[in-house]
mmCIF file of C-alpha atoms and ligand atoms in Angstrom:
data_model
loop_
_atom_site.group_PDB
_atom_site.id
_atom_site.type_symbol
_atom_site.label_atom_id
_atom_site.label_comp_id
_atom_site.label_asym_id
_atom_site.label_seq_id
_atom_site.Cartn_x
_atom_site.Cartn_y
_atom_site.Cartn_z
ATOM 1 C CA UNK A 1 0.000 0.000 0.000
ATOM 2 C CA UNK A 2 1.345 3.312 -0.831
ATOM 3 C CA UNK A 3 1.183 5.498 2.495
ATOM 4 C CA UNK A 4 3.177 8.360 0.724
ATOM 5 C CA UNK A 5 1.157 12.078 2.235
ATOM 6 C CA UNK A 6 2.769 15.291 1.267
ATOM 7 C CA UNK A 7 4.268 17.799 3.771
ATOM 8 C CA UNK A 8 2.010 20.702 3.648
ATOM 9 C CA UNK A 9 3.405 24.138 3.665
ATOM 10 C CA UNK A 10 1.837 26.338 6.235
ATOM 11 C CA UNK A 11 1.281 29.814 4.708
ATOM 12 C CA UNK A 12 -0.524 31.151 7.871
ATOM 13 C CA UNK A 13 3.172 30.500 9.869
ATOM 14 C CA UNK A 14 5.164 31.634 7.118
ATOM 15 C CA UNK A 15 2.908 35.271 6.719
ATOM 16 C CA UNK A 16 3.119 35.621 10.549
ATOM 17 C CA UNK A 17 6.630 35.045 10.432
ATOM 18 C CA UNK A 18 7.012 37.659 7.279
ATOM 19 C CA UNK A 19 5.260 40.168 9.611
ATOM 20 C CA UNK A 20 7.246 39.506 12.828
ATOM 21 C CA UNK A 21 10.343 40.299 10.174
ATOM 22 C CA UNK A 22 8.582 43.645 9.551
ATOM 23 C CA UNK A 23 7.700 44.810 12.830
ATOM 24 C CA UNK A 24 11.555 44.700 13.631
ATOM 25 C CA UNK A 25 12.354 46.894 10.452
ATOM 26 C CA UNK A 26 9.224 49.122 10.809
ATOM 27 C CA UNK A 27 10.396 50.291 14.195
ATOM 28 C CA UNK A 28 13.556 50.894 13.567
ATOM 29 C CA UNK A 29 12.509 52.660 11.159
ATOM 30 C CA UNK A 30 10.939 54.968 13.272
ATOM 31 C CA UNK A 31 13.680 55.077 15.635
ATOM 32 C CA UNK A 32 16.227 55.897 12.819
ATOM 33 C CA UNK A 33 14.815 58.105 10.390
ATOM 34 C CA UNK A 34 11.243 58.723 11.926
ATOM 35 C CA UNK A 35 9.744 57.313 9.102
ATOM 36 C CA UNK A 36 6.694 55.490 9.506
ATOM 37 C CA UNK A 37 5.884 53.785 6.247
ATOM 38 C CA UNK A 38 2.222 54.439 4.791
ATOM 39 C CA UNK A 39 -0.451 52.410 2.527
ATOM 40 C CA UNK A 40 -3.476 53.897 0.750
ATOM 41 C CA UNK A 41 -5.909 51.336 -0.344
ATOM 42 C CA UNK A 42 -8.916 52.269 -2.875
ATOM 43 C CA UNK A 43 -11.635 50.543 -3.316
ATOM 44 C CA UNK A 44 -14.400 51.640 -5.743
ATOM 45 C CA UNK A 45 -17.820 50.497 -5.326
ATOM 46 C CA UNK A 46 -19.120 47.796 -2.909
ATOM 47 C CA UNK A 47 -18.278 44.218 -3.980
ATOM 48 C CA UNK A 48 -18.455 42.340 -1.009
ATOM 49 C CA UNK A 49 -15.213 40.031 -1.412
ATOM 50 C CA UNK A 50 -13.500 43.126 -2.189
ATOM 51 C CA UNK A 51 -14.469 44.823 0.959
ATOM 52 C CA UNK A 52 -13.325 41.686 2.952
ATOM 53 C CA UNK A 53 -9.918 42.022 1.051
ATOM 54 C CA UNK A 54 -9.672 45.806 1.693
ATOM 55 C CA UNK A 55 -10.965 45.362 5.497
ATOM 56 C CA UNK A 56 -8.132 42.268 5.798
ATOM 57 C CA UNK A 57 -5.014 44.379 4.023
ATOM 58 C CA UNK A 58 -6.160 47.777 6.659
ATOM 59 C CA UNK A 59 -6.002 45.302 9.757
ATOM 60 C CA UNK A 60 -2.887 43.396 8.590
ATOM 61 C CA UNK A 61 -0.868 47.228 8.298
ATOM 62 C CA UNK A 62 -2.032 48.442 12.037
ATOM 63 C CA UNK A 63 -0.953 44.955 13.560
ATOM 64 C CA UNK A 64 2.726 45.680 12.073
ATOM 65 C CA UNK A 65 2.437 48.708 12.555
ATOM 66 C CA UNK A 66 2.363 50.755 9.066
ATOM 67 C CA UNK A 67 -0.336 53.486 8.863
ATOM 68 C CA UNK A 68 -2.825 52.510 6.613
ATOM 69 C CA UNK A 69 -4.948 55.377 4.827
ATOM 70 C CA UNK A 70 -9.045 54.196 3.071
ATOM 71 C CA UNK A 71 -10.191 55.673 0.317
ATOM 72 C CA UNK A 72 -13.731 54.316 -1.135
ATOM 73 C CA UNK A 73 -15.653 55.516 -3.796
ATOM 74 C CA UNK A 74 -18.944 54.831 -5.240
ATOM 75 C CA UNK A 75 -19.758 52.901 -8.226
ATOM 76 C CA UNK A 76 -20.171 55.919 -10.170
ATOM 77 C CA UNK A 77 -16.423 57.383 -9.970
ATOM 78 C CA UNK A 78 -15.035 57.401 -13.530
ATOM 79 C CA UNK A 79 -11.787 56.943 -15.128
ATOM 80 C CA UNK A 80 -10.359 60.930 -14.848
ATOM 81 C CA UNK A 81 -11.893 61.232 -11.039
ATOM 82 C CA UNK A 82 -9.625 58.126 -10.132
ATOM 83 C CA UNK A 83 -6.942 59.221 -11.858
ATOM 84 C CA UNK A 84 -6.638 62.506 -9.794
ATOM 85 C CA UNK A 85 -6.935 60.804 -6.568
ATOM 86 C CA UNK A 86 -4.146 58.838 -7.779
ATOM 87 C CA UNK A 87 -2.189 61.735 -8.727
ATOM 88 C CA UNK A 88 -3.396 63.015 -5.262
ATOM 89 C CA UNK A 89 -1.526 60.264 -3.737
ATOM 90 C CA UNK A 90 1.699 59.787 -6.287
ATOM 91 C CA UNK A 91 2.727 63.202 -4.349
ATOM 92 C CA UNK A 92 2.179 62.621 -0.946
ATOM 93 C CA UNK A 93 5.385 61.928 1.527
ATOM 94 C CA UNK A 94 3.621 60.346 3.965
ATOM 95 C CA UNK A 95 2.578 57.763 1.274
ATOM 96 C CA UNK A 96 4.539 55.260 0.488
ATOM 97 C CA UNK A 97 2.283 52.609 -1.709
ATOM 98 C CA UNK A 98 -0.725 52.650 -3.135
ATOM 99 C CA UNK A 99 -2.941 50.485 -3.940
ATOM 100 C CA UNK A 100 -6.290 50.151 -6.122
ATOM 101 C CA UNK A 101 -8.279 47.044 -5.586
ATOM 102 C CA UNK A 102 -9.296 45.065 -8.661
ATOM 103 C CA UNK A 103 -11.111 44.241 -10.885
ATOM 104 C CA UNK A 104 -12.513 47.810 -10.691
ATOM 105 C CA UNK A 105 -15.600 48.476 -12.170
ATOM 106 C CA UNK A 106 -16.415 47.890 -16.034
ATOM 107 C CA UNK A 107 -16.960 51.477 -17.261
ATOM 108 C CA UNK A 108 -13.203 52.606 -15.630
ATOM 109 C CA UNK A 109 -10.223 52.131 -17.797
ATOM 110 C CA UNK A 110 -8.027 49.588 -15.912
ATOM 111 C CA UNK A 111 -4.570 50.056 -17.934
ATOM 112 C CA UNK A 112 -5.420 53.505 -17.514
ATOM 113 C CA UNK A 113 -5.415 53.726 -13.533
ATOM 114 C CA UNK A 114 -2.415 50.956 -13.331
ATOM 115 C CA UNK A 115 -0.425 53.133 -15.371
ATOM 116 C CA UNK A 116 -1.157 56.682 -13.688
ATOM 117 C CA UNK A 117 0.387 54.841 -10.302
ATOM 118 C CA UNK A 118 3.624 55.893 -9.694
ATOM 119 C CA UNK A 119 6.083 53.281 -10.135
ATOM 120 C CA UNK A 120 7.776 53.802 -6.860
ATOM 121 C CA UNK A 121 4.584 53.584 -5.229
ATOM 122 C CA UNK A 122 3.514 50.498 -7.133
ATOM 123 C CA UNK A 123 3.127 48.219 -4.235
ATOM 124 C CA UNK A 124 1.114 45.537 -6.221
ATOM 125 C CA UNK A 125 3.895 45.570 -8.826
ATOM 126 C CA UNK A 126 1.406 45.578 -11.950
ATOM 127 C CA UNK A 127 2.372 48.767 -13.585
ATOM 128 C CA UNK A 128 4.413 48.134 -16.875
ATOM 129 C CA UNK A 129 7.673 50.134 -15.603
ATOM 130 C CA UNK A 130 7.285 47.453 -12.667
ATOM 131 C CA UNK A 131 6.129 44.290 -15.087
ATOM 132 C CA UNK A 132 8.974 45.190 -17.709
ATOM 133 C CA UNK A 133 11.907 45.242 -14.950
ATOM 134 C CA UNK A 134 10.949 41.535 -13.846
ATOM 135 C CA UNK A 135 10.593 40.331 -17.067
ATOM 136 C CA UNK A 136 14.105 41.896 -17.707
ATOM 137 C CA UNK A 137 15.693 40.439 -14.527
ATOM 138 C CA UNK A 138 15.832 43.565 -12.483
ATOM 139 C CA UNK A 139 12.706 43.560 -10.501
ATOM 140 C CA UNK A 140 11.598 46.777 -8.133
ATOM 141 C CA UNK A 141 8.499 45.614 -6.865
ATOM 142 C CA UNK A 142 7.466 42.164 -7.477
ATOM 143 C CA UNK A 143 3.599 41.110 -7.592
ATOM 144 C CA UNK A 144 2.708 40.083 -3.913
ATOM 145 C CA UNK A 145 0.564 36.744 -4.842
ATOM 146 C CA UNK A 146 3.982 35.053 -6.514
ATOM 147 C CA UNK A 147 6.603 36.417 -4.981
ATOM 148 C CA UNK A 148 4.882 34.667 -1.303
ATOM 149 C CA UNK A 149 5.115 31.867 -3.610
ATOM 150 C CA UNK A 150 8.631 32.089 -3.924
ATOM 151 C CA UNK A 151 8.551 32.493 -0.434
ATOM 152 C CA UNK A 152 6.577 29.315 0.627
ATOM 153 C CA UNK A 153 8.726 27.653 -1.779
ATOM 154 C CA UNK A 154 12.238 28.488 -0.355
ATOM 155 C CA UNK A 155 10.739 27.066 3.265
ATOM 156 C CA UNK A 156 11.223 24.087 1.878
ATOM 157 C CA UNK A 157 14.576 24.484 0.822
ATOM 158 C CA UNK A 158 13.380 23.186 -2.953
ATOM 159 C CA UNK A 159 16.309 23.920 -4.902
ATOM 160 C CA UNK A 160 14.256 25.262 -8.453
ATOM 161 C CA UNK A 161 17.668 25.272 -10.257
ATOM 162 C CA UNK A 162 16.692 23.122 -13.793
ATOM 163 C CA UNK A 163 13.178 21.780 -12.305
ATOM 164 C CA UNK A 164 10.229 21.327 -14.765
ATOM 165 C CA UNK A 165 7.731 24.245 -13.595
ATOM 166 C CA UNK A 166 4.102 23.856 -15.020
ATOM 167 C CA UNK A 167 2.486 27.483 -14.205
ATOM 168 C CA UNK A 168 -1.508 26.863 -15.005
ATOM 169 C CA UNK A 169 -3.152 30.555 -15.125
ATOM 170 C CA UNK A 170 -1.575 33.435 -17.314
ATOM 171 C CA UNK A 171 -3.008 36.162 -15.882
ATOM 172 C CA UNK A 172 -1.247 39.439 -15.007
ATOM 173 C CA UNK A 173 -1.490 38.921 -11.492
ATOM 174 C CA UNK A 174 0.010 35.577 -10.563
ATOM 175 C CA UNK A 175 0.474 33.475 -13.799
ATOM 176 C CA UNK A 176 2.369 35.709 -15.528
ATOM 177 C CA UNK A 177 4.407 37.064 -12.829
ATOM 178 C CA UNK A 178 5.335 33.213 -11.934
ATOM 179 C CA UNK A 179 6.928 32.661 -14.677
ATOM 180 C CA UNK A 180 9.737 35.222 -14.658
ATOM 181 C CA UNK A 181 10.314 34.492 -10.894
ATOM 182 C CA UNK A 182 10.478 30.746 -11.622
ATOM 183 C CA UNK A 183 13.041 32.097 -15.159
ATOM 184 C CA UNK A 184 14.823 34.142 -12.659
ATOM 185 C CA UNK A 185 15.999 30.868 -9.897
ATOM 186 C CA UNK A 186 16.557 29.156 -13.530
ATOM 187 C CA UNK A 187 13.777 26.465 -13.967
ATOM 188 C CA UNK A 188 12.577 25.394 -16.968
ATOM 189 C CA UNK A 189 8.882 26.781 -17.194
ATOM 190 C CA UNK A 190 5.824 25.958 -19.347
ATOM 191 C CA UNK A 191 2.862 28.138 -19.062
ATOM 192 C CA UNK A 192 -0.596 26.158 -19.771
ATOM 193 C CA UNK A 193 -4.090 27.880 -19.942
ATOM 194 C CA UNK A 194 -7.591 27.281 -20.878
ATOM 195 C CA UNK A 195 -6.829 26.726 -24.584
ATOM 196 C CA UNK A 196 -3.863 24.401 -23.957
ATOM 197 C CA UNK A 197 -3.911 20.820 -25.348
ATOM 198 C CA UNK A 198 -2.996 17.573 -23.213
ATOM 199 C CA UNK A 199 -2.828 19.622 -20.256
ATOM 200 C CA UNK A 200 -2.902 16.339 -18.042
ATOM 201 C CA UNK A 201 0.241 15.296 -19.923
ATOM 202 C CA UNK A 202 1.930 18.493 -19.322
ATOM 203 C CA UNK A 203 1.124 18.190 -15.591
ATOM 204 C CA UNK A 204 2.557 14.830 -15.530
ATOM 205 C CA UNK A 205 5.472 15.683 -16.085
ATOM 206 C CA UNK A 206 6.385 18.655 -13.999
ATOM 207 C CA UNK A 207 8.585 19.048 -10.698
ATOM 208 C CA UNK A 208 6.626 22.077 -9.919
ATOM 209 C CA UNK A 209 3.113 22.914 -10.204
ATOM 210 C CA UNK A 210 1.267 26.023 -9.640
ATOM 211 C CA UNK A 211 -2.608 26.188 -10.115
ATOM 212 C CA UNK A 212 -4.127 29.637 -10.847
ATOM 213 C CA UNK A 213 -7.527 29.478 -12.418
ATOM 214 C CA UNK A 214 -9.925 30.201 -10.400
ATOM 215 C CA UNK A 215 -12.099 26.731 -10.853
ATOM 216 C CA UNK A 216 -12.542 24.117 -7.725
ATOM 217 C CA UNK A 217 -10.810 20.770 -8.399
ATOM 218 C CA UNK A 218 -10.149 22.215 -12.197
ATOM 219 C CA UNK A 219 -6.397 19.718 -11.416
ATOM 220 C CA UNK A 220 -7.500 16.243 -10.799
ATOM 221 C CA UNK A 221 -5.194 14.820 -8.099
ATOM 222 C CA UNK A 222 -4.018 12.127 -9.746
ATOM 223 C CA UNK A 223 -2.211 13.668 -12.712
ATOM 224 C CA UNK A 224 0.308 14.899 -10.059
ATOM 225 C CA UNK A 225 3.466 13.125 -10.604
ATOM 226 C CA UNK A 226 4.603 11.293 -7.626
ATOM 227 C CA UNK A 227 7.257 13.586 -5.974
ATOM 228 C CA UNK A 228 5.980 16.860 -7.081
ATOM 229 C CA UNK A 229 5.588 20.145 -4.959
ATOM 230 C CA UNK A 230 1.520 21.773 -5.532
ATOM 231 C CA UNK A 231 1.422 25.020 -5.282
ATOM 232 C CA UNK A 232 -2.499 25.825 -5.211
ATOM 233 C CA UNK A 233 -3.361 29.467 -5.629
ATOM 234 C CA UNK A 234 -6.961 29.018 -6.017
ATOM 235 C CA UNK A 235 -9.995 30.344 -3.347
ATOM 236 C CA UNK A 236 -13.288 28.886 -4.279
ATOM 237 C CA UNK A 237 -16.390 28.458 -2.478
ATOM 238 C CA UNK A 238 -17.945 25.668 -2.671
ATOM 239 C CA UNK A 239 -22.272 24.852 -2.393
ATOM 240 C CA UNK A 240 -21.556 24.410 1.352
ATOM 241 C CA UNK A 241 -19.855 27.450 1.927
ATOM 242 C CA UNK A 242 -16.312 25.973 2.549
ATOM 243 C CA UNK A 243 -13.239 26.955 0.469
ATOM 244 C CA UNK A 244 -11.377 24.739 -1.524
ATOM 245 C CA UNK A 245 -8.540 25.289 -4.148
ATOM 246 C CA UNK A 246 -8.020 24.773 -7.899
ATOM 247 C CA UNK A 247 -6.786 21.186 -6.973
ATOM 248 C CA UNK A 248 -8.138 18.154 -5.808
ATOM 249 C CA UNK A 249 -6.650 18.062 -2.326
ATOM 250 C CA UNK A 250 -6.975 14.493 -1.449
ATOM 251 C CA UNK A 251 -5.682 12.753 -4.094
ATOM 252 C CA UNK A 252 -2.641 15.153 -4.876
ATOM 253 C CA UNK A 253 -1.576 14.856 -1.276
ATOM 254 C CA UNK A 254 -1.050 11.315 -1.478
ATOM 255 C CA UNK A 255 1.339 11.843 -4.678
ATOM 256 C CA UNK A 256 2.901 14.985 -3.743
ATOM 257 C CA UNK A 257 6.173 15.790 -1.888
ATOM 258 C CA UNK A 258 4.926 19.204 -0.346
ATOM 259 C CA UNK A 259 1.375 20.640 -1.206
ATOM 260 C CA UNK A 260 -0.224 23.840 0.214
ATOM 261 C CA UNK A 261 -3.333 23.741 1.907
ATOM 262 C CA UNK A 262 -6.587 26.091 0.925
ATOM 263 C CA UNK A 263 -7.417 28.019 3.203
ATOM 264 C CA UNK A 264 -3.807 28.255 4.685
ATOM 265 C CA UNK A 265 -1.388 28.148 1.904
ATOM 266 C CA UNK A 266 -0.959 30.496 -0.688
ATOM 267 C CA UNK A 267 -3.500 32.673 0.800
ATOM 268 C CA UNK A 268 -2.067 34.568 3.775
ATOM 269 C CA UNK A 269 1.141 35.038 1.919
ATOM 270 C CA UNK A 270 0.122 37.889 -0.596
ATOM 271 C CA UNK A 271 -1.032 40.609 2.172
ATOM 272 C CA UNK A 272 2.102 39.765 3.732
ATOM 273 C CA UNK A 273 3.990 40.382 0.766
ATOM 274 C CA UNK A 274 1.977 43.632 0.182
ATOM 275 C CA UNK A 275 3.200 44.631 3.801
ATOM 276 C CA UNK A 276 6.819 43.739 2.942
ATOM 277 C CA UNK A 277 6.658 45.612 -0.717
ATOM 278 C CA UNK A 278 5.742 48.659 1.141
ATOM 279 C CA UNK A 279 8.208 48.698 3.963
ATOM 280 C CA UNK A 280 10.722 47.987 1.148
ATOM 281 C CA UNK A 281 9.063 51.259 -0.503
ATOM 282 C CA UNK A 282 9.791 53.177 2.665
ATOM 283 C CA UNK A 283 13.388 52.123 2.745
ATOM 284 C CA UNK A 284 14.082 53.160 -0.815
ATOM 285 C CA UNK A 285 13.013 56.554 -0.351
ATOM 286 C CA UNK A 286 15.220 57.309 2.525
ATOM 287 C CA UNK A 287 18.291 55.448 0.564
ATOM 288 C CA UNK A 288 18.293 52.236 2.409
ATOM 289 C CA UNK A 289 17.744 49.990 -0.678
ATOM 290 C CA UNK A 290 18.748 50.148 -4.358
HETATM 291 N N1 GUN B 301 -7.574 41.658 -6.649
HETATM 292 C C1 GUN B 301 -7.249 40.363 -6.497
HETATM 293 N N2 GUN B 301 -5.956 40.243 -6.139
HETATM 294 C C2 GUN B 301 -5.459 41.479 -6.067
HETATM 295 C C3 GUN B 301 -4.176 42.005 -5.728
HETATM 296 O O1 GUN B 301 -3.212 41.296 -5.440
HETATM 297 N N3 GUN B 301 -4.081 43.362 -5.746
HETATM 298 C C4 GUN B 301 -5.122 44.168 -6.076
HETATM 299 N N4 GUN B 301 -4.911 45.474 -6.094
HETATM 300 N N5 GUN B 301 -6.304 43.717 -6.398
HETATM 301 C C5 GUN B 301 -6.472 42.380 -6.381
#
C-alpha cells in the first residue's frame, strides 16, 4: 500500500513570520529616520469580497504597525476622477504605496489607472515600468501573490535550479508574474491555460506545479506526478460554503512531496507580501535599498 502524504506548507506561519520580520524593520525605522511607512488602499464600489480584502489588508498594516490610509468611492467614480486621486496620492510623503483594488468596475479604464500609479509607489507591482523590470531580470516591486510563492517555496529548501515548472493561469497577477520568478531561480517553465492541449500530460510531467484558475478541483489529483511540490493558488467556495482550491486536495496529497493547503497556503502570503513591498518602498526613499 502506498502510504506516501505530502508535507504541507503552512502559509498562515510563514505570513506571521514575514510580519514579525517587519515589525523589527518598521520600528527601527521609526527610531532611525522617523519614518513610519504608509499604505493607501482604494476601493471603488461595494463588492463584497472586495471589501473583505480591503478590510483584511487595513487590519494586517495596524498589527505591524504601518499606517494605513481608506479611500472608497462609489460605483459611479469614472476613469479621470480616479486618476486625480491617484495623482493626489503619487505626491504625498507620507505615502509610500498605493494600492487600487481590482477588478474595478467595467466602465473605468483599468490600464489607464495601473499606469497613472507611480512606479515607486507600485506596491502591487502591476504597472508596466514594474512588469517590464521583472521580465528583464531587475525587478523593483514584485507582484505580492507570486513572490509569497517564492517564499513558501524556499521554506522548503526546494532547490528550483533546472526543475520542470508547469504554471496553469496566465493572468497578469500571478500566472504571468510566476513565470519570470520561476526564469529568474533558472527552472525550466511551461505556461498552460484554458486553450492548452494535453494539459494532463503536461502536468505529468512537472517538478513544480502552480494552479491559478480560479475553478474548484479544475487539477485532478491524480495527474500529479509522484514527488511533485503543488502550489495551489486558487480560493473557491464551494455549495456548502467551505473553500477549496483549484486542486483536488486528497488525491494530490497522497502523490505529492509538499502541497499547500486552501485556506492556509498560498492565501495569507500575498497581504504579507503587500506589507513587505511597502516597507521595502519606505526604505528606498530614505536610501536604504537600491
Ligand atoms: N484583486 C485580487 N488580487 C489582487 C491584488 O493582489 N491586488 C489588487 N490590487 N487587487 C487584487
Amino acid at each position: 500500500m502506498d502510504v506516501n502524504t505530502a508535507s504541507i506548507i503552512n502559509g498562515k506561519e510563514e505570513a506571521r513570520k514575514v510580519r514579525e520580520e517587519l515589525k523589527k524593520e518598521i520600528e527601527e525605522l521609526k527610531e532611525k529616520y522617523s519614518i513610519t511607512p504608509g499604505l493607501s488602499v482604494v476601493l471603488v464600489g461595494d463588492d463584497p469580497a472586495s471589501q473583505v480584502y480591503v478590510r483584511n489588508k487595513t487590519r494586517a498594516c495596524e498589527e505591524v504597525g504601518i499606517r494605513s490610509f481608506n479611500y472608497t468611492l462609489p460605483a459611479t467614480t469614472d476613469t479621470r476622477e480616479l486618476l486625480e486621486l491617484i495623482d493626489g496620492l503619487n505626491r504625498r510623503d507620507d505615502l509610500h504605496g498605493i494600492l487600487v483594488q481590482l477588478p474595478l468596475p467595467d466602465h473605468i479604464d483599468e490600464r489607464e489607472i495601473l499606469e497613472g500609479i507611480s512606479p515607486m509607489k507600485d506596491v502591487d507591482g502591476f504597472h508596466p515600468f514594474n512588469m517590464g523590470r521583472l521580465v528583464t531580470g531587475a525587478p523593483l516591486f514584485r507582484p505580492c501573490t507570486p513572490a509569497g510563492i517564492m517564499r513558501l517555496i524556499d521554506s522548503t529548501g526546494y532547490d528550483l535550479t533546472g526543475r520542470d515548472c508547469v504554471v496553469v493561469g496566465r493572468s497578469n497577477i500571478v500566472g504571468k508574474p510566476m513565470v519570470f520568478m520561476l526564469l529568474e531561480r533558472n527552472a525550466t517553465v511551461t505556461v498552460c491555460h484554458s486553450r492548452t492541449r494535453g494539459l494532463s500530460d503536461k502536468i505529468g510531467k512537472a517538478d513544480v506545479v502552480v494552479v491559478a484558475v480560479g475553478r474548484a478541483g479544475f487539477v485532478k489529483g491524480e495527474w500529479i506526478k509522484k514527488g511533485a511540490m503543488v502550489i495551489d493558488v486558487g480560493i473557491n467556495r464551494t455549495e456548502d460554503g467551505r473553500l477549496t482550491g483549484d486542486v483536488e486536495f486528497d488525491e494530490a496529497v497522497k502523490r505529492a512531496s509538499y502541497i499547500t493547503p486552501v485556506p492556509g497556503g498560498v492565501g495569507p502570503m500575498t497581504i504579507a507580501m503587500l506589507l513587505k513591498n511597502t516597507v521595502e518602498s519606505a526604505k528606498r526613499r530614505i536610501g536604504e535599498r537600491p
